[in-house]
Tab-separated table of C-alpha atoms in Angstrom:
chain	number	residue	atom	x	y	z
A	9	TYR	CA	20.871	4.151	13.166
A	10	GLU	CA	20.962	1.138	10.834
A	11	TYR	CA	22.128	-2.369	11.618
A	12	TYR	CA	22.360	-5.096	8.964
A	13	PHE	CA	22.561	-8.484	10.637
A	14	GLY	CA	22.119	-10.780	7.627
A	15	ARG	CA	21.381	-10.933	3.925
A	16	ASP	CA	18.418	-8.608	3.281
A	17	GLU	CA	17.949	-8.281	7.051
A	18	ARG	CA	18.048	-4.991	8.890
A	19	LEU	CA	16.984	-2.922	11.864
A	20	ALA	CA	16.661	0.826	11.401
A	21	VAL	CA	15.732	3.447	13.980
A	22	GLY	CA	15.429	7.144	13.205
A	23	ALA	CA	14.207	10.429	14.619
A	24	PHE	CA	13.294	13.619	12.791
A	25	TYR	CA	12.428	17.248	13.461
A	26	LYS	CA	11.204	19.794	10.919
A	27	ASP	CA	10.397	23.492	11.039
A	28	ILE	CA	8.123	24.288	8.098
A	29	ASP	CA	7.615	27.801	6.754
A	30	GLN	CA	4.159	28.446	5.285
A	31	PRO	CA	3.024	24.823	4.972
A	32	ILE	CA	0.209	24.138	2.506
A	33	ASP	CA	-2.938	23.006	4.283
A	34	ALA	CA	-6.211	21.722	2.823
A	35	ILE	CA	-9.274	23.721	3.852
A	36	ALA	CA	-13.007	23.192	3.305
A	37	PHE	CA	-15.662	25.776	2.550
A	38	VAL	CA	-19.385	25.669	1.846
A	39	GLN	CA	-20.644	26.808	-1.536
A	40	GLY	CA	-24.119	26.164	-2.867
A	41	GLY	CA	-24.938	24.130	0.232
A	42	THR	CA	-22.170	21.595	-0.389
A	43	PHE	CA	-18.623	21.166	0.890
A	44	GLN	CA	-15.839	22.268	-1.450
A	45	ASN	CA	-12.093	22.286	-0.790
A	46	THR	CA	-9.065	24.357	-1.646
A	47	PHE	CA	-5.624	25.116	-0.160
A	48	ALA	CA	-4.047	27.890	1.878
A	49	ASN	CA	-0.697	28.577	3.542
A	50	ALA	CA	-0.524	28.378	7.307
A	51	PRO	CA	2.068	30.743	8.849
A	52	SER	CA	4.359	27.970	10.138
A	53	ALA	CA	4.428	24.491	11.631
A	54	ARG	CA	6.757	22.142	13.413
A	55	LEU	CA	6.857	18.393	13.101
A	56	TYR	CA	8.847	15.761	14.969
A	57	GLY	CA	8.747	12.048	15.560
A	58	ALA	CA	10.507	8.715	15.406
A	59	GLU	CA	10.357	5.576	13.293
A	60	ILE	CA	11.531	2.003	13.544
A	61	GLU	CA	11.797	-0.638	10.823
A	62	ALA	CA	12.841	-4.279	10.948
A	63	GLN	CA	13.088	-7.071	8.391
A	64	LYS	CA	13.959	-10.686	9.143
A	65	TYR	CA	14.140	-13.868	7.027
A	66	PHE	CA	13.864	-17.466	8.205
A	67	ASP	CA	15.425	-20.248	6.151
A	68	LEU	CA	13.004	-23.116	5.525
A	69	SER	CA	15.339	-25.420	3.578
A	70	SER	CA	15.429	-27.924	6.448
A	71	TRP	CA	11.713	-28.542	5.902
A	72	GLY	CA	12.513	-30.075	2.502
A	73	GLY	CA	10.094	-30.622	-0.337
A	74	LEU	CA	8.198	-27.509	-1.380
A	75	PHE	CA	10.110	-25.393	1.171
A	76	GLU	CA	13.617	-26.521	0.199
A	77	THR	CA	14.450	-23.229	-1.575
A	78	ARG	CA	12.084	-20.964	0.311
A	79	ARG	CA	12.408	-18.338	3.021
A	80	PHE	CA	9.728	-16.951	5.338
A	81	PHE	CA	10.017	-13.222	5.922
A	82	VAL	CA	8.622	-10.637	8.311
A	83	SER	CA	8.911	-6.909	7.656
A	84	ALA	CA	7.412	-4.229	9.892
A	85	ASN	CA	7.667	-0.496	10.434
A	86	TYR	CA	6.077	2.021	12.756
A	87	THR	CA	6.181	5.823	12.701
A	88	TYR	CA	5.055	8.245	15.390
A	89	THR	CA	4.612	11.863	14.319
A	90	ASP	CA	3.566	14.957	16.251
A	91	SER	CA	2.756	17.980	14.092
A	92	ARG	CA	1.421	21.359	15.148
A	93	ILE	CA	0.549	24.565	13.311
A	94	SER	CA	1.710	27.854	14.811
A	95	VAL	CA	-0.688	30.788	14.358
A	96	SER	CA	-0.767	34.133	16.149
A	97	ALA	CA	-3.171	37.071	16.021
A	98	ALA	CA	-0.674	39.077	13.945
A	99	ASP	CA	-0.307	36.453	11.194
A	100	ARG	CA	-1.916	36.965	7.790
A	101	THR	CA	-2.584	34.608	4.889
A	102	ARG	CA	-4.151	34.851	1.441
A	103	PHE	CA	-7.512	33.184	0.938
A	104	PRO	CA	-7.099	31.459	-2.433
A	105	LEU	CA	-10.644	31.891	-3.777
A	106	SER	CA	-10.769	35.672	-3.451
A	107	GLY	CA	-7.064	36.457	-3.209
A	108	GLN	CA	-7.890	38.597	-0.193
A	109	VAL	CA	-5.358	38.791	2.630
A	110	VAL	CA	-7.127	37.788	5.850
A	111	PRO	CA	-6.068	37.086	9.439
A	112	ALA	CA	-4.615	33.575	9.553
A	113	THR	CA	-6.720	32.880	12.642
A	114	ASP	CA	-9.829	33.055	10.402
A	115	ILE	CA	-8.718	29.761	8.810
A	116	PHE	CA	-6.241	28.116	11.176
A	117	ARG	CA	-6.177	27.415	14.890
A	118	ASP	CA	-2.931	27.356	16.821
A	119	GLY	CA	-1.693	23.936	17.939
A	120	LEU	CA	-3.756	21.801	15.547
A	121	PRO	CA	-2.008	19.039	13.553
A	122	LEU	CA	-1.213	19.399	9.858
A	123	THR	CA	-3.774	17.995	7.446
A	124	GLY	CA	-3.075	14.501	6.166
A	125	GLN	CA	-0.765	13.688	9.079
A	126	SER	CA	-1.574	10.650	11.248
A	127	ASP	CA	0.060	10.378	14.662
A	128	HIS	CA	0.542	6.633	14.195
A	129	VAL	CA	1.329	4.693	11.023
A	130	ALA	CA	2.205	0.991	11.036
A	131	ASN	CA	2.781	-1.588	8.302
A	132	LEU	CA	3.339	-5.338	8.541
A	133	GLN	CA	4.328	-7.734	5.742
A	134	ILE	CA	4.684	-11.477	6.070
A	135	GLY	CA	5.144	-14.088	3.395
A	136	PHE	CA	7.285	-16.576	1.519
A	137	GLN	CA	9.991	-16.085	-1.105
A	138	ASP	CA	11.768	-18.598	-3.336
A	139	ASP	CA	15.537	-18.138	-3.660
A	140	ASP	CA	15.704	-20.083	-6.944
A	141	GLY	CA	13.211	-18.005	-8.910
A	142	LEU	CA	10.343	-15.555	-8.823
A	143	SER	CA	7.774	-16.904	-6.372
A	144	GLU	CA	6.335	-14.672	-3.661
A	145	GLN	CA	3.240	-14.868	-1.487
A	146	THR	CA	2.758	-11.759	0.651
A	147	ILE	CA	0.189	-10.584	3.183
A	148	LEU	CA	0.205	-6.840	3.913
A	149	LEU	CA	-1.479	-5.208	6.895
A	150	ASN	CA	-1.582	-1.387	7.066
A	151	TYR	CA	-2.841	0.935	9.808
A	152	ALA	CA	-3.042	4.711	10.137
A	153	SER	CA	-4.673	6.614	12.996
A	154	ASN	CA	-7.184	9.403	12.475
A	155	ARG	CA	-5.933	12.478	10.623
A	156	VAL	CA	-7.335	15.855	9.628
A	157	ALA	CA	-8.513	15.760	6.014
A	158	PHE	CA	-9.616	19.417	5.731
A	159	ARG	CA	-9.855	22.449	7.965
A	160	GLY	CA	-13.471	23.042	8.915
A	161	PRO	CA	-15.247	25.891	7.117
A	162	SER	CA	-16.195	29.124	8.902
A	163	GLY	CA	-15.099	28.070	12.365
A	164	GLN	CA	-16.633	24.599	12.160
A	165	PRO	CA	-14.729	21.571	13.520
A	166	ASP	CA	-12.134	20.059	11.212
A	167	LEU	CA	-13.098	17.243	8.854
A	168	VAL	CA	-11.334	14.126	10.138
A	169	GLU	CA	-10.473	11.021	8.134
A	170	GLN	CA	-10.413	7.574	9.747
A	171	PRO	CA	-8.151	5.337	7.596
A	172	GLY	CA	-8.347	2.314	9.901
A	173	ILE	CA	-6.849	-1.074	9.004
A	174	ARG	CA	-6.431	-2.555	5.524
A	175	LEU	CA	-5.460	-6.076	4.542
A	176	ASP	CA	-3.978	-6.870	1.115
A	177	VAL	CA	-2.672	-10.107	-0.405
A	178	VAL	CA	-0.246	-10.254	-3.349
A	179	LEU	CA	0.809	-13.459	-5.111
A	180	ARG	CA	3.582	-13.492	-7.754
A	181	GLN	CA	4.804	-16.502	-9.675
A	182	GLY	CA	7.348	-16.694	-12.466
A	183	PHE	CA	7.607	-19.447	-15.089
A	184	LYS	CA	8.734	-19.966	-18.680
A	185	VAL	CA	6.669	-20.564	-21.816
A	186	PHE	CA	8.544	-21.312	-25.068
A	187	GLY	CA	11.675	-19.883	-23.480
A	188	ARG	CA	9.972	-16.619	-22.498
A	189	GLU	CA	9.930	-15.399	-18.903
A	190	ILE	CA	6.342	-14.961	-17.726
A	191	GLU	CA	5.156	-13.435	-14.456
A	192	ALA	CA	1.662	-14.112	-13.154
A	193	LYS	CA	0.388	-11.747	-10.478
A	194	VAL	CA	-2.806	-11.875	-8.431
A	195	GLU	CA	-3.769	-9.105	-6.003
A	196	GLY	CA	-6.573	-8.817	-3.466
A	197	ARG	CA	-6.885	-5.325	-1.991
A	198	ASN	CA	-8.783	-4.060	1.048
A	199	LEU	CA	-9.920	-7.533	2.051
A	200	THR	CA	-11.098	-6.104	5.378
A	201	ASN	CA	-13.588	-4.009	3.336
A	202	THR	CA	-12.561	-0.918	5.296
A	203	ARG	CA	-14.782	2.076	4.514
A	204	TYR	CA	-13.608	5.589	3.743
A	205	GLN	CA	-14.825	7.684	6.675
A	206	GLU	CA	-14.687	11.465	6.875
A	207	PHE	CA	-16.565	13.227	9.663
A	208	GLN	CA	-16.807	16.183	12.030
A	209	ARG	CA	-17.060	15.990	15.799
A	210	LEU	CA	-18.552	18.538	18.184
A	211	ASN	CA	-18.805	17.595	21.857
A	212	ASN	CA	-20.361	14.103	21.783
A	213	SER	CA	-21.874	14.415	18.300
A	214	ARG	CA	-20.493	13.021	15.035
A	215	ILE	CA	-21.628	14.039	11.555
A	216	ASP	CA	-20.407	11.969	8.599
A	217	THR	CA	-19.592	14.361	5.758
A	218	ASN	CA	-18.128	11.913	3.224
A	219	THR	CA	-18.347	8.253	4.155
A	220	TYR	CA	-18.678	5.450	1.622
A	221	VAL	CA	-17.770	1.814	0.982
A	222	LEU	CA	-14.477	1.401	-0.883
A	223	GLY	CA	-15.125	-2.258	-1.539
A	224	ARG	CA	-12.699	-5.070	-2.143
A	225	SER	CA	-10.782	-5.278	-5.406
A	226	PHE	CA	-9.132	-8.192	-7.187
A	227	GLN	CA	-6.726	-8.054	-10.092
A	228	ALA	CA	-4.817	-10.625	-12.121
A	229	SER	CA	-2.131	-9.944	-14.718
A	230	PHE	CA	0.479	-11.675	-16.864
A	231	THR	CA	3.748	-10.037	-17.894
A	232	ALA	CA	6.118	-11.399	-20.544
A	233	LYS	CA	9.721	-10.415	-21.222
A	234	PHE	CA	10.876	-10.353	-24.873
């Protein structure tokens, strides 16, 4: 369902359901005392969920001055997804390293979510735009709940990724130099300094298998049109 209630403004709501035959799943294995990864086909999976998106602008011309040609905007979306692998004792799959056909239950467990699939994903953007020319100042906030990164090796617990929350800022400004259109862009990424976290859990224990600091990044660029 989509409803457009103004220029560039909308509300969209959707639902989805998918039956997937032999989905590709990422799996981990231990070789030489270290974790390695490869891919294998699970027998089948089903996935369903819902999503909602909204975008709204607020005219600031009545403020005058700097805001005379500007609009404030809010854009947000949220997606809920439930995914589950289906595996039975009779199912077989090919282990990619050896090419050997093995019981699918040696690699996959029935009812687990697909790798790379978060149950909850949300994004929020707020900022200002100029109707008379290129001038945008945007703050972006992104969140994804925990998701399976790789199937655990040899019956071990799955390796889980914790994406967490990230905050980005993007500034764009257009101007002219000697009649040429120039765009200046400044970006600040991962300002929350969110770490990459990948771990295994067993009972009340947690083992970090691949956790490191991503760091903040800053970038500036100029683009000219000829």
